Amino acid sequence: MSKAWEQFAQWRLAKTRWNCEPQDIPASEKAAFEQAWRRQHFLEQAIIQQACDLPLTDALLQRIDASLAELLTESAFTGEERQAVVRHHALMELQFVRISGQTPLPDDLTVLTWYQRNQEKFMRPEQRLTHHLLLTVDNDNDVVRRQAMQFYREIQTSREAFSRLAKRYSHCPSALEGGLLGWISRGLLYPELESALFALPENGIAVPVETELGWHIVWCEHIRGPQALPQTEALEKARDFLWRQSQQQWQQTWLNRLLAEMPA
């Protein structure tokens, strides 16, 4: 009788590659399925044999269970079978982590050479020193819109009014800092706010913008254009990138060595 992890792996392989249950694979595809399953079964067994000494934590088991929850529910496993499958996948993950951890770090010369050839990848994007005031809408949108326009006119007259108004009226957590959000790059705000903010000149105030949260006023105090990261920071990022690449290659080499031991 096959083990729970074998049943799950077969089912998952059939669903992923053939979009059907294992027993429903067309006769013309049976040989391809059996070949793929034989390879996968050998690899998973070999990985687990090397991982059997690794300690499993409740946190890891819970995370694996959550990541496989939908598949395990769809495949109708019992509670005991589900635990066995989760344990199997947790051990495999730990073994991959162990193998990855054996990857040598790239040496300084390799990192520096790669960085010098790819300096365009290490640019800090345009950022804007941003202040934000939010008025949420409870019942009367027109009243809140008029209040936002009144505040906008006050701030247009004097930027010093922004902090005072934000501290008193804003419903954004930044109110505690007088509305100061800090240096903002693209991709961090609601699309409507981002469009308004990045269309402003330095020291510009956007006409109140409406989103699902309410009415917003944004002030672009300063603009910091794209600039190269400091070399020390860039080199660390380059080292991390190269090491992650090496980890993938190291894992693949290890898997290839395991496959080389598979009986013909």
mmCIF file of C-alpha atoms in Angstrom:
data_model
loop_
_atom_site.group_PDB
_atom_site.id
_atom_site.type_symbol
_atom_site.label_atom_id
_atom_site.label_comp_id
_atom_site.label_asym_id
_atom_site.label_seq_id
_atom_site.Cartn_x
_atom_site.Cartn_y
_atom_site.Cartn_z
ATOM 1 C CA MET A 1 0.000 0.000 0.000
ATOM 2 C CA SER A 2 1.403 3.388 -0.982
ATOM 3 C CA LYS A 3 2.154 6.013 1.634
ATOM 4 C CA ALA A 4 0.166 9.235 1.967
ATOM 5 C CA TRP A 5 2.983 11.371 0.553
ATOM 6 C CA GLU A 6 3.203 9.087 -2.495
ATOM 7 C CA GLN A 7 -0.537 9.329 -3.116
ATOM 8 C CA PHE A 8 -0.392 13.106 -2.739
ATOM 9 C CA ALA A 9 2.659 13.457 -4.994
ATOM 10 C CA GLN A 10 1.055 11.327 -7.712
ATOM 11 C CA TRP A 11 -2.191 13.264 -7.478
ATOM 12 C CA ARG A 12 -0.380 16.619 -7.561
ATOM 13 C CA LEU A 13 1.769 15.577 -10.532
ATOM 14 C CA ALA A 14 -1.288 14.486 -12.504
ATOM 15 C CA LYS A 15 -3.192 17.655 -11.622
ATOM 16 C CA THR A 16 -0.265 19.941 -12.448
ATOM 17 C CA ARG A 17 0.928 18.349 -15.678
ATOM 18 C CA TRP A 18 -2.209 16.663 -17.034
ATOM 19 C CA ASN A 19 -4.992 18.562 -15.251
ATOM 20 C CA CYS A 20 -6.761 15.389 -14.167
ATOM 21 C CA GLU A 21 -6.752 12.625 -11.565
ATOM 22 C CA PRO A 22 -4.003 9.986 -11.967
ATOM 23 C CA GLN A 23 -6.522 7.310 -12.976
ATOM 24 C CA ASP A 24 -7.925 9.602 -15.688
ATOM 25 C CA ILE A 25 -4.672 10.196 -17.567
ATOM 26 C CA PRO A 26 -5.183 9.251 -21.247
ATOM 27 C CA ALA A 27 -3.630 5.966 -22.333
ATOM 28 C CA SER A 28 -1.398 7.842 -24.783
ATOM 29 C CA GLU A 29 0.103 9.795 -21.865
ATOM 30 C CA LYS A 30 0.463 6.953 -19.358
ATOM 31 C CA ALA A 31 4.096 6.242 -20.236
ATOM 32 C CA ALA A 32 5.063 9.903 -19.863
ATOM 33 C CA PHE A 33 3.280 10.068 -16.506
ATOM 34 C CA GLU A 34 4.972 6.914 -15.227
ATOM 35 C CA GLN A 35 8.379 8.203 -16.284
ATOM 36 C CA ALA A 36 7.814 11.568 -14.571
ATOM 37 C CA TRP A 37 6.459 9.868 -11.455
ATOM 38 C CA ARG A 38 9.372 7.419 -11.257
ATOM 39 C CA ARG A 39 11.846 10.333 -11.369
ATOM 40 C CA GLN A 40 9.937 12.386 -8.796
ATOM 41 C CA HIS A 41 9.423 9.423 -6.468
ATOM 42 C CA PHE A 42 13.127 8.576 -6.495
ATOM 43 C CA LEU A 43 14.119 12.172 -5.790
ATOM 44 C CA GLU A 44 11.676 12.667 -2.931
ATOM 45 C CA GLN A 45 12.714 9.393 -1.318
ATOM 46 C CA ALA A 46 16.402 10.288 -1.623
ATOM 47 C CA ILE A 47 15.828 13.756 -0.160
ATOM 48 C CA ILE A 48 13.852 12.400 2.807
ATOM 49 C CA GLN A 49 16.516 9.801 3.569
ATOM 50 C CA GLN A 50 19.039 12.610 3.981
ATOM 51 C CA ALA A 51 16.626 14.779 5.976
ATOM 52 C CA CYS A 52 15.446 12.242 8.562
ATOM 53 C CA ASP A 53 17.759 13.668 11.255
ATOM 54 C CA LEU A 54 16.446 17.220 10.933
ATOM 55 C CA PRO A 55 14.222 18.590 13.745
ATOM 56 C CA LEU A 56 10.715 19.722 12.852
ATOM 57 C CA THR A 57 9.185 22.685 14.661
ATOM 58 C CA ASP A 58 5.487 23.357 15.166
ATOM 59 C CA ALA A 59 5.878 26.702 13.383
ATOM 60 C CA LEU A 60 7.302 25.021 10.275
ATOM 61 C CA LEU A 61 4.621 22.326 10.249
ATOM 62 C CA GLN A 62 1.888 24.953 10.577
ATOM 63 C CA ARG A 63 3.356 26.991 7.719
ATOM 64 C CA ILE A 64 3.615 23.955 5.434
ATOM 65 C CA ASP A 65 0.092 22.891 6.363
ATOM 66 C CA ALA A 66 -1.213 26.354 5.457
ATOM 67 C CA SER A 67 0.649 26.394 2.135
ATOM 68 C CA LEU A 68 -0.764 22.977 1.140
ATOM 69 C CA ALA A 69 -4.205 23.429 2.719
ATOM 70 C CA GLU A 70 -6.149 23.972 -0.498
ATOM 71 C CA LEU A 71 -4.516 21.042 -2.291
ATOM 72 C CA LEU A 72 -4.888 18.709 0.686
ATOM 73 C CA THR A 73 -8.556 19.598 1.038
ATOM 74 C CA GLU A 74 -9.189 19.064 -2.666
ATOM 75 C CA SER A 75 -7.453 15.694 -2.594
ATOM 76 C CA ALA A 76 -9.654 14.544 0.328
ATOM 77 C CA PHE A 77 -6.972 13.204 2.665
ATOM 78 C CA THR A 78 -7.806 12.123 6.199
ATOM 79 C CA GLY A 79 -6.384 14.058 9.140
ATOM 80 C CA GLU A 80 -3.682 11.441 9.735
ATOM 81 C CA GLU A 81 -2.727 11.325 6.051
ATOM 82 C CA ARG A 82 -2.607 15.092 5.923
ATOM 83 C CA GLN A 83 -0.175 15.190 8.847
ATOM 84 C CA ALA A 84 2.054 12.657 7.101
ATOM 85 C CA VAL A 85 2.110 14.692 3.884
ATOM 86 C CA VAL A 86 2.872 17.911 5.770
ATOM 87 C CA ARG A 87 5.701 16.242 7.685
ATOM 88 C CA HIS A 88 7.146 14.876 4.433
ATOM 89 C CA HIS A 89 7.152 18.297 2.764
ATOM 90 C CA ALA A 90 8.554 19.988 5.865
ATOM 91 C CA LEU A 91 11.505 17.583 5.887
ATOM 92 C CA MET A 92 12.130 18.211 2.200
ATOM 93 C CA GLU A 93 12.132 21.964 2.765
ATOM 94 C CA LEU A 94 14.583 21.646 5.646
ATOM 95 C CA GLN A 95 16.905 19.543 3.514
ATOM 96 C CA PHE A 96 16.836 22.135 0.724
ATOM 97 C CA VAL A 97 17.633 24.823 3.300
ATOM 98 C CA ARG A 98 20.534 22.740 4.584
ATOM 99 C CA ILE A 99 21.918 22.227 1.083
ATOM 100 C CA SER A 100 21.497 25.935 0.274
ATOM 101 C CA GLY A 101 23.389 26.821 3.432
ATOM 102 C CA GLN A 102 26.407 24.913 2.129
ATOM 103 C CA THR A 103 26.718 27.262 -0.854
ATOM 104 C CA PRO A 104 30.018 29.186 -0.711
ATOM 105 C CA LEU A 105 29.711 32.970 -0.544
ATOM 106 C CA PRO A 106 30.973 34.775 -3.655
ATOM 107 C CA ASP A 107 34.426 36.262 -3.135
ATOM 108 C CA ASP A 108 35.039 40.013 -3.080
ATOM 109 C CA LEU A 109 36.549 40.158 -6.573
ATOM 110 C CA THR A 110 33.598 38.321 -8.130
ATOM 111 C CA VAL A 111 31.155 40.667 -6.394
ATOM 112 C CA LEU A 112 33.056 43.804 -7.405
ATOM 113 C CA THR A 113 33.424 42.688 -11.029
ATOM 114 C CA TRP A 114 29.719 41.870 -11.343
ATOM 115 C CA TYR A 115 28.750 45.157 -9.686
ATOM 116 C CA GLN A 116 30.951 47.174 -12.060
ATOM 117 C CA ARG A 117 29.290 45.497 -15.050
ATOM 118 C CA ASN A 118 25.769 46.053 -13.700
ATOM 119 C CA GLN A 119 25.852 49.422 -11.955
ATOM 120 C CA GLU A 120 22.610 50.481 -13.651
ATOM 121 C CA LYS A 121 20.792 47.900 -11.502
ATOM 122 C CA PHE A 122 21.762 49.720 -8.311
ATOM 123 C CA MET A 123 19.854 52.974 -8.604
ATOM 124 C CA ARG A 124 17.639 54.429 -5.896
ATOM 125 C CA PRO A 125 14.392 55.505 -7.633
ATOM 126 C CA GLU A 126 13.015 59.025 -7.597
ATOM 127 C CA GLN A 127 11.641 59.870 -4.159
ATOM 128 C CA ARG A 128 9.531 62.706 -2.827
ATOM 129 C CA LEU A 129 9.442 64.110 0.693
ATOM 130 C CA THR A 130 5.722 63.806 1.251
ATOM 131 C CA HIS A 131 3.182 65.239 3.683
ATOM 132 C CA HIS A 132 -0.320 63.771 3.824
ATOM 133 C CA LEU A 133 -3.665 64.814 5.298
ATOM 134 C CA LEU A 134 -6.664 62.459 5.208
ATOM 135 C CA LEU A 135 -10.300 63.326 5.877
ATOM 136 C CA THR A 136 -12.464 60.215 6.025
ATOM 137 C CA VAL A 137 -16.081 60.270 4.878
ATOM 138 C CA ASP A 138 -18.744 58.962 7.244
ATOM 139 C CA ASN A 139 -22.036 60.172 5.794
ATOM 140 C CA ASP A 140 -21.791 63.478 3.923
ATOM 141 C CA ASN A 141 -19.182 63.363 1.186
ATOM 142 C CA ASP A 142 -19.912 66.920 0.034
ATOM 143 C CA VAL A 143 -19.241 68.368 3.491
ATOM 144 C CA VAL A 144 -15.898 66.569 3.720
ATOM 145 C CA ARG A 145 -14.969 67.599 0.171
ATOM 146 C CA ARG A 146 -15.671 71.256 0.987
ATOM 147 C CA GLN A 147 -13.600 70.988 4.167
ATOM 148 C CA ALA A 148 -10.727 69.471 2.169
ATOM 149 C CA MET A 149 -10.906 72.349 -0.321
ATOM 150 C CA GLN A 150 -10.870 74.868 2.537
ATOM 151 C CA PHE A 151 -7.743 73.233 4.005
ATOM 152 C CA TYR A 152 -6.163 73.130 0.541
ATOM 153 C CA ARG A 153 -6.621 76.887 0.146
ATOM 154 C CA GLU A 154 -5.155 77.522 3.613
ATOM 155 C CA ILE A 155 -2.105 75.404 2.833
ATOM 156 C CA GLN A 156 -1.684 77.078 -0.548
ATOM 157 C CA THR A 157 -1.411 80.369 1.333
ATOM 158 C CA SER A 158 0.993 79.036 3.976
ATOM 159 C CA ARG A 159 2.722 75.645 4.052
ATOM 160 C CA GLU A 160 3.072 76.043 7.822
ATOM 161 C CA ALA A 161 -0.668 75.403 8.075
ATOM 162 C CA PHE A 162 -0.208 71.792 6.914
ATOM 163 C CA SER A 163 1.265 70.489 10.165
ATOM 164 C CA ARG A 164 -1.316 72.273 12.307
ATOM 165 C CA LEU A 165 -4.267 71.037 10.243
ATOM 166 C CA ALA A 166 -2.914 67.485 9.966
ATOM 167 C CA LYS A 167 -2.355 67.177 13.704
ATOM 168 C CA ARG A 168 -5.884 68.360 14.435
ATOM 169 C CA TYR A 169 -7.979 66.884 11.619
ATOM 170 C CA SER A 170 -6.115 64.143 9.721
ATOM 171 C CA HIS A 171 -7.213 60.519 10.153
ATOM 172 C CA CYS A 172 -3.877 59.214 8.864
ATOM 173 C CA PRO A 173 -1.377 57.828 11.432
ATOM 174 C CA SER A 174 1.070 60.425 10.079
ATOM 175 C CA ALA A 175 -1.020 63.068 11.898
ATOM 176 C CA LEU A 176 1.199 62.486 14.928
ATOM 177 C CA GLU A 177 4.103 63.796 12.836
ATOM 178 C CA GLY A 178 2.131 66.707 11.423
ATOM 179 C CA GLY A 179 1.330 64.700 8.298
ATOM 180 C CA LEU A 180 4.933 63.842 7.399
ATOM 181 C CA LEU A 181 5.143 60.516 5.537
ATOM 182 C CA GLY A 182 8.840 60.799 4.687
ATOM 183 C CA TRP A 183 10.576 59.946 1.414
ATOM 184 C CA ILE A 184 8.102 58.121 -0.841
ATOM 185 C CA SER A 185 8.897 56.259 -4.060
ATOM 186 C CA ARG A 186 6.431 54.876 -6.599
ATOM 187 C CA GLY A 187 4.381 51.830 -5.667
ATOM 188 C CA LEU A 188 3.682 52.745 -2.037
ATOM 189 C CA LEU A 189 0.490 54.814 -2.251
ATOM 190 C CA TYR A 190 -2.976 54.443 -3.716
ATOM 191 C CA PRO A 191 -2.714 54.891 -7.507
ATOM 192 C CA GLU A 192 -4.752 58.113 -7.373
ATOM 193 C CA LEU A 193 -2.453 59.573 -4.719
ATOM 194 C CA GLU A 194 0.693 58.436 -6.484
ATOM 195 C CA SER A 195 -0.411 60.076 -9.739
ATOM 196 C CA ALA A 196 -1.152 63.334 -7.939
ATOM 197 C CA LEU A 197 2.074 63.296 -5.913
ATOM 198 C CA PHE A 198 4.428 62.538 -8.790
ATOM 199 C CA ALA A 199 2.814 65.174 -11.007
ATOM 200 C CA LEU A 200 3.697 67.916 -8.509
ATOM 201 C CA PRO A 201 6.667 70.252 -8.727
ATOM 202 C CA GLU A 202 8.847 70.701 -5.671
ATOM 203 C CA ASN A 203 6.861 72.362 -2.848
ATOM 204 C CA GLY A 204 3.628 71.713 -4.757
ATOM 205 C CA ILE A 205 0.252 70.933 -3.178
ATOM 206 C CA ALA A 206 -2.201 68.630 -4.944
ATOM 207 C CA VAL A 207 -5.856 69.561 -5.255
ATOM 208 C CA PRO A 208 -7.749 67.220 -2.864
ATOM 209 C CA VAL A 209 -7.869 63.664 -4.205
ATOM 210 C CA GLU A 210 -10.689 61.226 -3.473
ATOM 211 C CA THR A 211 -10.119 57.506 -2.810
ATOM 212 C CA GLU A 212 -12.143 54.821 -1.063
ATOM 213 C CA LEU A 213 -10.636 56.043 2.225
ATOM 214 C CA GLY A 214 -11.828 59.624 1.846
ATOM 215 C CA TRP A 215 -10.295 62.922 0.718
ATOM 216 C CA HIS A 216 -6.529 63.412 0.672
ATOM 217 C CA ILE A 217 -4.230 66.418 0.468
ATOM 218 C CA VAL A 218 -0.597 65.727 -0.426
ATOM 219 C CA TRP A 219 2.338 68.125 -0.333
ATOM 220 C CA CYS A 220 5.559 67.371 -2.173
ATOM 221 C CA GLU A 221 8.111 69.299 -0.133
ATOM 222 C CA HIS A 222 11.278 68.134 -1.911
ATOM 223 C CA ILE A 223 12.197 65.901 -4.868
ATOM 224 C CA ARG A 224 15.167 63.553 -4.823
ATOM 225 C CA GLY A 225 15.914 62.279 -8.325
ATOM 226 C CA PRO A 226 17.187 58.797 -9.180
ATOM 227 C CA GLN A 227 20.688 58.262 -7.856
ATOM 228 C CA ALA A 228 23.206 55.489 -7.533
ATOM 229 C CA LEU A 229 23.227 53.577 -4.266
ATOM 230 C CA PRO A 230 26.331 54.062 -2.116
ATOM 231 C CA GLN A 231 28.908 51.515 -3.261
ATOM 232 C CA THR A 232 29.025 49.734 0.110
ATOM 233 C CA GLU A 233 25.262 49.186 0.042
ATOM 234 C CA ALA A 234 25.313 48.206 -3.634
ATOM 235 C CA LEU A 235 28.083 45.658 -3.099
ATOM 236 C CA GLU A 236 26.115 43.988 -0.301
ATOM 237 C CA LYS A 237 23.066 43.752 -2.549
ATOM 238 C CA ALA A 238 25.240 42.361 -5.346
ATOM 239 C CA ARG A 239 26.749 39.777 -2.995
ATOM 240 C CA ASP A 240 23.291 38.698 -1.830
ATOM 241 C CA PHE A 241 22.027 38.427 -5.420
ATOM 242 C CA LEU A 242 25.013 36.359 -6.542
ATOM 243 C CA TRP A 243 24.767 34.116 -3.497
ATOM 244 C CA ARG A 244 21.084 33.423 -4.143
ATOM 245 C CA GLN A 245 21.918 32.531 -7.738
ATOM 246 C CA SER A 246 24.679 30.232 -6.509
ATOM 247 C CA GLN A 247 22.267 28.587 -4.063
ATOM 248 C CA GLN A 248 19.934 27.650 -6.915
ATOM 249 C CA GLN A 249 22.834 26.241 -8.924
ATOM 250 C CA TRP A 250 24.159 24.407 -5.847
ATOM 251 C CA GLN A 251 20.748 22.831 -5.236
ATOM 252 C CA GLN A 252 20.424 21.797 -8.879
ATOM 253 C CA THR A 253 23.886 20.225 -8.865
ATOM 254 C CA TRP A 254 22.945 18.292 -5.733
ATOM 255 C CA LEU A 255 19.689 17.090 -7.327
ATOM 256 C CA ASN A 256 21.570 16.029 -10.446
ATOM 257 C CA ARG A 257 23.936 13.966 -8.292
ATOM 258 C CA LEU A 258 20.952 12.258 -6.692
ATOM 259 C CA LEU A 259 19.405 11.541 -10.088
ATOM 260 C CA ALA A 260 22.669 10.065 -11.313
ATOM 261 C CA GLU A 261 22.198 7.329 -8.689
ATOM 262 C CA MET A 262 18.708 6.416 -9.943
ATOM 263 C CA PRO A 263 18.593 2.858 -11.317
ATOM 264 C CA ALA A 264 18.150 2.623 -15.069
#
